[in-house]
Coordinates of C-alpha atoms in Angstrom, one line a residue:
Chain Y
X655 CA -8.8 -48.7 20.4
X656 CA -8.7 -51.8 18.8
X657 CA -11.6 -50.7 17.0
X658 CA -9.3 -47.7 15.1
X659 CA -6.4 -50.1 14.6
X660 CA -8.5 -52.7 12.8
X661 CA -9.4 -49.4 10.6
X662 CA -6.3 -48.4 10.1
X663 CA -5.2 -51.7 8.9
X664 CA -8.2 -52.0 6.4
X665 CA -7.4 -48.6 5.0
X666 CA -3.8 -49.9 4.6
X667 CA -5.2 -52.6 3.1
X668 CA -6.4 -50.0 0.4
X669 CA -10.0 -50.2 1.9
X670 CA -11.6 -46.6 0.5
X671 CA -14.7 -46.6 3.0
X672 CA -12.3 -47.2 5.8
X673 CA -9.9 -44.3 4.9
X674 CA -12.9 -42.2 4.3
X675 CA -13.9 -43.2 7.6
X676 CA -10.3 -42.1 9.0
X677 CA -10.4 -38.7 7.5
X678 CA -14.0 -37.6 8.6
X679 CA -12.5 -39.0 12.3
X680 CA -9.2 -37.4 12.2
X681 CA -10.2 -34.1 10.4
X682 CA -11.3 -32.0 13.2
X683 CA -7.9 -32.3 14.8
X684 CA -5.5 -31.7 12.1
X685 CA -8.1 -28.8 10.9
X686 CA -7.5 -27.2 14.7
X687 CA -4.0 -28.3 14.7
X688 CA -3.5 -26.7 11.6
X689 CA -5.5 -23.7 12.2
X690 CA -3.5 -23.0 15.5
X691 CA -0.5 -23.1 13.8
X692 CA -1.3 -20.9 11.2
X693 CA -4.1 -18.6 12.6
X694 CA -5.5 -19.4 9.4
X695 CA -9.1 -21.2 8.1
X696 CA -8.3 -21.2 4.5
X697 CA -4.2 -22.5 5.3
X698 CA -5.6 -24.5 7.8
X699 CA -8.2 -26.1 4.9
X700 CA -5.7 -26.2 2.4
X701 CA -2.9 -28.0 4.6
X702 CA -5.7 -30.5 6.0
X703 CA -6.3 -31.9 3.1
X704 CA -2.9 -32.1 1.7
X705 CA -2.1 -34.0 4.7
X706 CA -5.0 -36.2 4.1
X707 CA -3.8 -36.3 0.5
X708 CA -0.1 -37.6 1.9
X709 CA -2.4 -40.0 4.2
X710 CA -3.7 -42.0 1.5
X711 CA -0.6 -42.2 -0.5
X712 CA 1.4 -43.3 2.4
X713 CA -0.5 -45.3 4.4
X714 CA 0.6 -48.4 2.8
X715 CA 4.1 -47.8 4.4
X716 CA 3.5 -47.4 7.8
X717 CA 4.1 -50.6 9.6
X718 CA 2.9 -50.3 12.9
X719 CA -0.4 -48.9 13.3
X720 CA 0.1 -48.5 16.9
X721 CA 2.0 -45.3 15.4
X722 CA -0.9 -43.7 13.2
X723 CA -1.5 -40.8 15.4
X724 CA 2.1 -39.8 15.9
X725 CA 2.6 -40.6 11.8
X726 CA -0.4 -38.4 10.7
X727 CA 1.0 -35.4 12.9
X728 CA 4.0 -35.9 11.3
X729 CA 2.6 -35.5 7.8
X730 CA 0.7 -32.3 9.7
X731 CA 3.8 -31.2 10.7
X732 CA 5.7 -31.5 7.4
X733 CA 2.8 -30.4 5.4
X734 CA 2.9 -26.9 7.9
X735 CA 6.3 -26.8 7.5
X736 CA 6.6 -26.9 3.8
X737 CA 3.3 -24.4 3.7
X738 CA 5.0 -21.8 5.4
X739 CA 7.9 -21.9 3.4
X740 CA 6.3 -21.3 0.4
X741 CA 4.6 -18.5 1.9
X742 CA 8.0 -16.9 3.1
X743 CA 9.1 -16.6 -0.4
X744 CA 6.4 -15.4 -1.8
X745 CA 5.9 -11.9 -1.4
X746 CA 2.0 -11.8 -1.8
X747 CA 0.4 -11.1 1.4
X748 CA -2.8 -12.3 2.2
X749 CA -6.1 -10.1 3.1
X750 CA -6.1 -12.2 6.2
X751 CA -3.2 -10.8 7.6
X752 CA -4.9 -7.6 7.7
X753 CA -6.8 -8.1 11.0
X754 CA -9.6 -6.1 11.4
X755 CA -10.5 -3.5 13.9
X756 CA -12.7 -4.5 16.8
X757 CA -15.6 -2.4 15.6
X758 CA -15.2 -4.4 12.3
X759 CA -15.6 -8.0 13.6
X760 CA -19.3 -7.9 13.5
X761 CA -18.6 -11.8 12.2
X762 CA -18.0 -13.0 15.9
X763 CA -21.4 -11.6 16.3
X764 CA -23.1 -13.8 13.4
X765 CA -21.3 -16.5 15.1
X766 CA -24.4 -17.5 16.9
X767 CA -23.1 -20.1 19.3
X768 CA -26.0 -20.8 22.1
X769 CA -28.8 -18.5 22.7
X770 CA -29.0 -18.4 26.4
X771 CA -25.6 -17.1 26.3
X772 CA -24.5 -14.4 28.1
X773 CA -23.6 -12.0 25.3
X774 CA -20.4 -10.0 27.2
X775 CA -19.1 -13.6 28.4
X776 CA -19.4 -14.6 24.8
X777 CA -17.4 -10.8 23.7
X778 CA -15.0 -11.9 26.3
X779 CA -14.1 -15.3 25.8
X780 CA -13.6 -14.6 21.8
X781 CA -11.5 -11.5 22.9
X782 CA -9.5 -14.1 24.9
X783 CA -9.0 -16.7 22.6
X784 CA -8.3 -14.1 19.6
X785 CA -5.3 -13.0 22.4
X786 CA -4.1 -16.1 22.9
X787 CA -4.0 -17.2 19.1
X788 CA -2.1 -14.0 18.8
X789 CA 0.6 -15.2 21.6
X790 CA 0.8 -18.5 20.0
X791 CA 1.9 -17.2 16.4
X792 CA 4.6 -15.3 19.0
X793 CA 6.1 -18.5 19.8
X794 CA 8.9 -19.6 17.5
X795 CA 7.9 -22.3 15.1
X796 CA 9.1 -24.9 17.2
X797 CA 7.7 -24.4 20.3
X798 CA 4.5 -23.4 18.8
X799 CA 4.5 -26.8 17.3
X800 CA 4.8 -29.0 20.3
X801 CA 2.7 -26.4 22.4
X802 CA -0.4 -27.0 20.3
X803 CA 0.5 -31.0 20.3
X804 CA 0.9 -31.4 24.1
X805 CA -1.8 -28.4 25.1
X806 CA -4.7 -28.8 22.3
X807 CA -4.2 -31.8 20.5
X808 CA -3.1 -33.8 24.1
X809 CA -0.5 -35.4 22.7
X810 CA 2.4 -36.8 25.6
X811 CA 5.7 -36.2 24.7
X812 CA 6.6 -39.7 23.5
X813 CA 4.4 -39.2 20.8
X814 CA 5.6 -35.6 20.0
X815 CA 9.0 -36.8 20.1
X816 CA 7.9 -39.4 17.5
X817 CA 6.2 -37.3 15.1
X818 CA 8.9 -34.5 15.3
X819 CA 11.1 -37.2 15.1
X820 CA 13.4 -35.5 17.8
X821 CA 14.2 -36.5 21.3
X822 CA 11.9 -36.4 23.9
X823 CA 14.2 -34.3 26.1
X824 CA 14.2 -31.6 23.2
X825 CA 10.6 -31.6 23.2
X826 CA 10.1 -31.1 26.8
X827 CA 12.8 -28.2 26.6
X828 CA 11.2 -26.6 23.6
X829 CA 7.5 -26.7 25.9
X830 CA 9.2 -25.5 29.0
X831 CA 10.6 -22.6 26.9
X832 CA 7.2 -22.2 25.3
X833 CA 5.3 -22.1 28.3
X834 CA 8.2 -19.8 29.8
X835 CA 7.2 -17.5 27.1
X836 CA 3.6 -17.4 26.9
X837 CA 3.8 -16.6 30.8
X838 CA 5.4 -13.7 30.0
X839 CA 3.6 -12.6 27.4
X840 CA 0.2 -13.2 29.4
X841 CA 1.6 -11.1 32.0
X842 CA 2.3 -8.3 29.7
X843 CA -1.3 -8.3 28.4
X844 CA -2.1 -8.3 32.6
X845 CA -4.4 -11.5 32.1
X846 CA -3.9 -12.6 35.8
X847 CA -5.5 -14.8 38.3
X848 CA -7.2 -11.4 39.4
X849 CA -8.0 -10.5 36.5
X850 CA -9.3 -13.2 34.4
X851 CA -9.7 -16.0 36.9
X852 CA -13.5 -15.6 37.2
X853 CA -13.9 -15.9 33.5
X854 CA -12.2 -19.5 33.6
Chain Z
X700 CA 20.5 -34.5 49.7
X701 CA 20.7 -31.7 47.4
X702 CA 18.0 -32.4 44.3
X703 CA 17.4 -30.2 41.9
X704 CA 14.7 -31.4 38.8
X705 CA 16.3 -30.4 35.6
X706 CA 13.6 -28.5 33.2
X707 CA 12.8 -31.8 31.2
X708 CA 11.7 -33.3 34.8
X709 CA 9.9 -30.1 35.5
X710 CA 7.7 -30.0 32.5
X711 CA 6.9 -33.7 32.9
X712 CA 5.7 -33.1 36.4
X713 CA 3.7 -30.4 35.3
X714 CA 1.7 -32.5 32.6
X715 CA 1.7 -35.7 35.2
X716 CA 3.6 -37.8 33.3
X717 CA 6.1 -38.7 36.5
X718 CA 5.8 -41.7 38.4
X719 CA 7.2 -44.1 41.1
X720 CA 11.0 -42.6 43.0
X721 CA 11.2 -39.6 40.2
X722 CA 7.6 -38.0 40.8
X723 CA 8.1 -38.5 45.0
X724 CA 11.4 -36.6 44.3
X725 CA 10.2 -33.8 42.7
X726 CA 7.4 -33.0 45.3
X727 CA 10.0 -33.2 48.2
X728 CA 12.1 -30.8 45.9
X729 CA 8.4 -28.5 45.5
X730 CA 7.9 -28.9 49.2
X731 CA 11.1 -27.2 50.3
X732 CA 11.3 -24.7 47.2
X733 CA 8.1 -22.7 47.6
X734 CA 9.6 -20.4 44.4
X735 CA 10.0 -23.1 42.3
X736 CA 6.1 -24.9 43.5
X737 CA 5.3 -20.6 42.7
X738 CA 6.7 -21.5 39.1
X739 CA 4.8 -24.5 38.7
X740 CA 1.6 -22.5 40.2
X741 CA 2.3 -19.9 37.2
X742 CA 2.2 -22.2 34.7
X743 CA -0.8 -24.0 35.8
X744 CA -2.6 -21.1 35.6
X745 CA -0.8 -20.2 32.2
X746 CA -2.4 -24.0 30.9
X747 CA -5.6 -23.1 32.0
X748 CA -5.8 -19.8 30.3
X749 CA -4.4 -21.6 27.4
X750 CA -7.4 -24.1 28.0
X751 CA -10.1 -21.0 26.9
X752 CA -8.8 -21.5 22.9
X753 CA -11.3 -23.8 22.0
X754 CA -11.5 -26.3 18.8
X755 CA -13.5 -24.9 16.2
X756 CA -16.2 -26.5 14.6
X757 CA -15.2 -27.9 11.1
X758 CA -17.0 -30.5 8.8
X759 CA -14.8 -32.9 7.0
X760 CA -14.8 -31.5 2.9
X761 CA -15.3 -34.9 0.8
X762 CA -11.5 -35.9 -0.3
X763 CA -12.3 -38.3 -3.2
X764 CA -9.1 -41.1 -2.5
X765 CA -8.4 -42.9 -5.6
X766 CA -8.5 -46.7 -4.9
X767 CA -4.9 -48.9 -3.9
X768 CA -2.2 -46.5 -6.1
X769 CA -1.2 -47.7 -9.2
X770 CA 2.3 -48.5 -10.7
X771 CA 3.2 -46.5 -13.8
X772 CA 4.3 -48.5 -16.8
X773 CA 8.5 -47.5 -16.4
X774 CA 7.6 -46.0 -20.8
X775 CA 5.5 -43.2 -18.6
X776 CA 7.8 -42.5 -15.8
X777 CA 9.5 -38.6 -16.6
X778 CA 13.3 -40.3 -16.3
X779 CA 12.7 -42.5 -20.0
X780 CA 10.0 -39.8 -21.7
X781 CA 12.5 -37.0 -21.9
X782 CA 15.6 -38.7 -23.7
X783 CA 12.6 -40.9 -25.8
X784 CA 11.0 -37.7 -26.7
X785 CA 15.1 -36.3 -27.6
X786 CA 15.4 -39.8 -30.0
X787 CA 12.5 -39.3 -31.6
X788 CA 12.7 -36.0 -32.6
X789 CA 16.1 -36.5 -34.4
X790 CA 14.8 -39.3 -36.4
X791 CA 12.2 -37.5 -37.3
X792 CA 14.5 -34.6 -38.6
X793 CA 16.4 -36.9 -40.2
X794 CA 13.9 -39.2 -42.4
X795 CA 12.5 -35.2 -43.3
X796 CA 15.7 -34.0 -44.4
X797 CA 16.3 -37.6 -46.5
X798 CA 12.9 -36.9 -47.9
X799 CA 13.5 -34.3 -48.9
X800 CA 16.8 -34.0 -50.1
X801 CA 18.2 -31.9 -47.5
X802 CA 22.2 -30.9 -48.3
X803 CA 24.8 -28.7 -46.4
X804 CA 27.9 -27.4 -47.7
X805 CA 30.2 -25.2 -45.7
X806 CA 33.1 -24.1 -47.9
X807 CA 35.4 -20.5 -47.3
X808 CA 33.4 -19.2 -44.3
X809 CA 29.9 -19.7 -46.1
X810 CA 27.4 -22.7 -45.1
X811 CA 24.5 -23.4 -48.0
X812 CA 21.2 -25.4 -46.9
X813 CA 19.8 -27.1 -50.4
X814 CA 16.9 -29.0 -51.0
X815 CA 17.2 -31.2 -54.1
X816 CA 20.1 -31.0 -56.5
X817 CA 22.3 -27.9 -55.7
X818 CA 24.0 -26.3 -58.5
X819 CA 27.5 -24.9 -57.9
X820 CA 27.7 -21.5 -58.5
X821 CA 30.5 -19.6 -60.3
X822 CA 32.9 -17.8 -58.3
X823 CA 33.1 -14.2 -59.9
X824 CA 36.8 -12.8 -59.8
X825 CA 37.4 -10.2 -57.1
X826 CA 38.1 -6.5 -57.7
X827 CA 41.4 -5.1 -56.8
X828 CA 42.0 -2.1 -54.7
X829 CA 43.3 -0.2 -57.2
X830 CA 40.6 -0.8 -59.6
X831 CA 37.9 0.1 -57.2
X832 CA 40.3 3.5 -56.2
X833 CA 40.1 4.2 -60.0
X834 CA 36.4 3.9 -60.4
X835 CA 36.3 5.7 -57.2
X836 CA 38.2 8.8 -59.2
X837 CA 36.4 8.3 -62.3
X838 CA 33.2 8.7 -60.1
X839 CA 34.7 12.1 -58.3
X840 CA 35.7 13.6 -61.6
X841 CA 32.4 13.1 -63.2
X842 CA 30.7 14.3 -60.8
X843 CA 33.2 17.6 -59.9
X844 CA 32.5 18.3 -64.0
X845 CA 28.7 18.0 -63.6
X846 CA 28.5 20.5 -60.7
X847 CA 30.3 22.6 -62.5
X848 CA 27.9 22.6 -65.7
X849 CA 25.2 23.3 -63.5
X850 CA 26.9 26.0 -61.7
X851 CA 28.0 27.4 -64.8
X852 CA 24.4 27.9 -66.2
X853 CA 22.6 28.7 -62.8
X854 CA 24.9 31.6 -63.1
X855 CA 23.9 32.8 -66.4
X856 CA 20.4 32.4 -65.6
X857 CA 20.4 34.3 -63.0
X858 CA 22.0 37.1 -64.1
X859 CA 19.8 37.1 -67.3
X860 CA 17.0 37.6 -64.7
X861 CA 18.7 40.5 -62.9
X862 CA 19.2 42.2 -66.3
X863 CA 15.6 42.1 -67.1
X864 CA 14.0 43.0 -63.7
X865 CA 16.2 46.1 -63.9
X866 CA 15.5 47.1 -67.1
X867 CA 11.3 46.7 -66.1
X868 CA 11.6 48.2 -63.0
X869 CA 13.5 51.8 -64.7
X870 CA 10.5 52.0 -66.9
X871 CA 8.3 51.9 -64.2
X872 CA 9.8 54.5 -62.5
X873 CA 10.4 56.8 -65.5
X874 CA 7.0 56.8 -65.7
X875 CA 6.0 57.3 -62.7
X876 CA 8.5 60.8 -62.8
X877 CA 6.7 61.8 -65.5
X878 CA 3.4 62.1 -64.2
X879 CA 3.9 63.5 -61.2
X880 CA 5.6 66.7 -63.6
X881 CA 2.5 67.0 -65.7
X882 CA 0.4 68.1 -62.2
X883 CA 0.1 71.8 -63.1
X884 CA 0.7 74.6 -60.4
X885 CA -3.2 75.5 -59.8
X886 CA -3.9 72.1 -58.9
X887 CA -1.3 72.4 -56.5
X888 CA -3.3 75.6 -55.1
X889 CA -6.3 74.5 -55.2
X890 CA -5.5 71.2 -53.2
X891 CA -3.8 73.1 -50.7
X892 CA -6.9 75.5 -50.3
X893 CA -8.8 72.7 -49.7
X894 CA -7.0 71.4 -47.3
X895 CA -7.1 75.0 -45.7
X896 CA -10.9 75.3 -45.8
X897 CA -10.8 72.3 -44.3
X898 CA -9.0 72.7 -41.7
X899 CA -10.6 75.6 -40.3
X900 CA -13.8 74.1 -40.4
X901 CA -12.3 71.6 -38.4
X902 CA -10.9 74.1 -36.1
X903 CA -13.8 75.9 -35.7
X904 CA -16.1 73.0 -34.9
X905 CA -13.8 71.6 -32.3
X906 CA -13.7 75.2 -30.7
X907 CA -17.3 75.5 -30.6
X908 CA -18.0 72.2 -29.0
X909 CA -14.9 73.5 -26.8
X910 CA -16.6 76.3 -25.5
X911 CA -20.1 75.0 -25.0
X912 CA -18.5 72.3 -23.0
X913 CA -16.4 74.9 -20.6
X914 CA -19.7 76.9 -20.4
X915 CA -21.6 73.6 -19.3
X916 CA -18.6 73.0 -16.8
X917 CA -18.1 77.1 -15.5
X918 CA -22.0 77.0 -15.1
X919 CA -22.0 73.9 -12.7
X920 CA -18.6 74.9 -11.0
X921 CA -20.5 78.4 -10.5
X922 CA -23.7 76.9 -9.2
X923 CA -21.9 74.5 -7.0
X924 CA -19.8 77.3 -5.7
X925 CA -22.9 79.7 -5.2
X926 CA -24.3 76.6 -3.1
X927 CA -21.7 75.8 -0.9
X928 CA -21.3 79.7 -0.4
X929 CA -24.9 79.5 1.0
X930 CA -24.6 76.4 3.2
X931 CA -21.3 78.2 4.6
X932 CA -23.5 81.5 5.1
X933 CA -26.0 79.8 6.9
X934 CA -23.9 77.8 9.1
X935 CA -22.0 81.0 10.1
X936 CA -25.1 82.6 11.0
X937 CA -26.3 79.4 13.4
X938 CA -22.8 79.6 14.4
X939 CA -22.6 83.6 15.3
X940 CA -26.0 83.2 16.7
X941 CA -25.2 80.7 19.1
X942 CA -22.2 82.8 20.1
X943 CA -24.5 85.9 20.5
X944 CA -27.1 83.5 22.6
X945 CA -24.3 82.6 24.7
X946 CA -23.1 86.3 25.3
X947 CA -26.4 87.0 26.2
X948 CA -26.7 84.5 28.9
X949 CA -23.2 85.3 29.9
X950 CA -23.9 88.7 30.3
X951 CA -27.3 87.8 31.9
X952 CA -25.7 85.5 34.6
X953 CA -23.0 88.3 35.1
X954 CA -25.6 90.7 36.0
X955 CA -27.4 88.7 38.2
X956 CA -24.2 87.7 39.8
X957 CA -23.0 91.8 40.3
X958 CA -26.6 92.0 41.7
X959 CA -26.2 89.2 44.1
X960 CA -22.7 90.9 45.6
X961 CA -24.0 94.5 45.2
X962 CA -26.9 93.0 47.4
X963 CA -25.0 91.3 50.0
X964 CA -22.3 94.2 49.9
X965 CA -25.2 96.6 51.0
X966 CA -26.4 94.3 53.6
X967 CA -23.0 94.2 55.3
X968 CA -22.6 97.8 54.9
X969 CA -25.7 98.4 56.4
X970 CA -25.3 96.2 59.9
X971 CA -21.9 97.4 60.5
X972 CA -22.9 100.3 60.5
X973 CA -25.7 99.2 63.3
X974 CA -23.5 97.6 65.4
X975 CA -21.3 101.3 65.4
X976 CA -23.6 102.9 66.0

């Protein structure tokens, strides 16, 4: 811990090896945070690097480096934000947002993730995950964004609160109605104890 | 002691981040409420399955960070280029137009641009109305007269060209009448037996070629006829002689039948009269 503070404060102090050291640590999870929110590599690559783009340029103001984490999400969050604006006025829509048909995704396939894997666990798990992706983008904006902080990104609500810059009590509303919601919509699909629980 | 956790309280239960009176309170409460501990179960089970979305795998794309940011001089900043850029472009214009000696005049709705010394041009005196309604007339009239001219000798011309066609065409005729009176009588004969001879030539070739073709057609109707009478003939004679053969074994099986009876007839006759006697 003290290690990453003393690395924040040299990349404040305009150190370019330590920021590059910064975004090759901190990458991974705005690239999954991002991606989560937007079920989307290429948005997901685009809005990384804008916020690692924000990083740089702001770092000099943040005061307490005790903070970075909740500050960078923040710049996430806005970056997300402003990205999906732009993309509900524009009327283009993107060849991603055509999802292909299972037959179609022989990409999963090429996806070669360990050998010794059991092929239809493999089928089964991606089916899963592309399901829950799918109830995720169900969730309003809001909740999705403090869902993905507190579930994936294990965030506590302090620092959710911080980098929404709302109250905690809203943010623990907002997950309680998210969760409320994704149980739902899990029991719609019929993934239940019975049926999924040996794959978990 | 009637506790109820509000949502907030809930949710922080749920992701352990309750401690000391608050987090003893809430397991009482989940103790007593086995719906509401059900709740809790659900969404346990709802984080877990959330739990099978993994990360993906993603490598950090080089993001080349310029050094500490610099300061812009305040002459490059957008907020002093644009009314700079305004300045400089009416100087400019002006220095041109002083070079090259650029005048305006704007006088009774007209505006001149002049490079150099401008000369002032004389004002030419207006026409009146009446003037222009005169030359108007004069323009009419000279025109009505010229139509007329050409009227005038269009008509002449073309009735000199009447006069002549006429006068070509009676000739041409005339002589025409007069030919046809010079044909003498015998010509007139001898066309008409001409025409005669050949006429009946005609006639008499088209009859000839008449007649061989209805004796081609009355010989083949005849034959044709003559065969079917012969198929009919024959098939009345299978026909009668099948009838006769049928008679004939009629009248056979008749006989045999009066025999039969005649027989048995007799027989009877001749044991009644046994048992009689």
């Amino acid at each position: 811990m003290m290690h990453a503070e003393h690395l924040i404060a040299q990349a404040r102090e305009g150190d370019t090896a330590a920021q590059g050291k910064l975004v090759q640590a901190w990458y991974k999870r705005i690239y999954n945070f991002t991606f989560k929110f937007f079920y989307d590599h290429d948005m997901a690559m685009e809005v990384s690097q804008k916020t690692f783009i924000a990083m740089h340029r702001n770092l000099g103001a943040l005061n307490d480096t005790a903070r970075f984490k909740s500050w960078l999400y923040t710049i996430a969050v806005n970056c997300c934000r402003e990205e999906l604006r732009k993309k509900k006025n524009s009327r283009a829509v993107s060849l991603h947002d055509f999802r292909p048909g299972e037959a179609e995704e022989s990409y999963r396939w090429e996806v070669s993730a360990e050998r010794n894997e059991n092929p239809e666990n493999l089928l089964r798990q991606s089916e899963l995950a592309d399901l829950l992706q799918t109830c995720l983008m169900q969730l309003s904006e809001e909740q999705r964004e403090v869902v993905i902080m507190k579930e994936y990104e294990g965030l506590k609500f302090r620092e959710i609160a911080e980098a929404l810059q709302i109250s905690e009590n809203t943010v623990k509303s907002r997950m309680y109605y998210g969760l409320e919601a994704l149980k739902h919509m899990l029991e719609r699909k019929r993934i239940t104890k019975e049926t999924i629980g040996y794959e978990l | 002691m009637n506790y109820k956790p509000d949502e907030a309280t809930l949710v922080s239960f749920l992701y352990g981040e309750l401690s000391g009176e608050e987090l003893r309170q809430v397991e009482e409460y989940l103790q007593k409420n086995p719906d509401e501990r059900k709740r809790l179960e659900e969404w346990s089970f709802t984080r877990s399955t959330l739990s099978s979305l993994a990360d993906k795998e993603v490598i950090a794309p080089p993001i080349f960070l310029e050094g500490s940011p610099r300061t812009t001089p305040f002459w490059k900043e957008s907020y002093f280029r644009l009314p700079l850029g305004i300045a400089a472009s009416f100087l400019f214009m002006i220095v041109t137009a002083k070079i090259m000696g650029l005048s305006l005049r704007y006088s009774g709705n007209e505006l001149r641009i002049g490079f150099g010394a401008t000369e002032s041009k004389q004002e030419v005196p207006a026409v009146t109305r009446e003037q222009v309604g005169e030359m108007i007339n004069q323009s009419l009239q000279q025109n009505n007269h010229v139509l007329q001219a050409s009227w005038n000798e269009d008509r002449t011309m073309l009735q000199k060209s009447i006069q002549k066609n006429l006068a070509s065409a009676s000739g041409k005729i005339d002589k025409l009448v007069k030919t046809a009176s010079s044909a003498n009588q015998e010509q007139v004969k001898r066309f008409v037996n001409q025409m005669q001879n050949e006429n009946l030539k005609l006639m008499k070739d088209y009859m000839q070629l008449s007649a061989t073709g209805q004796k081609e057609y009355i010989e083949s109707l005849l034959v044709d006829f003559s065969k079917y009478l012969q198929e009919q003939r024959k098939q009345d004679i299978q026909l009668f002689q099948a009838k006769v053969n049928s008679v004939e074994s009629n009248t056979n099986q008749f006989k045999q039948e009066t025999e039969q009876i005649l027989t048995s007839l007799i027989a009877n006759t001749g044991t009644t009269n046994q048992r009689r006697n």
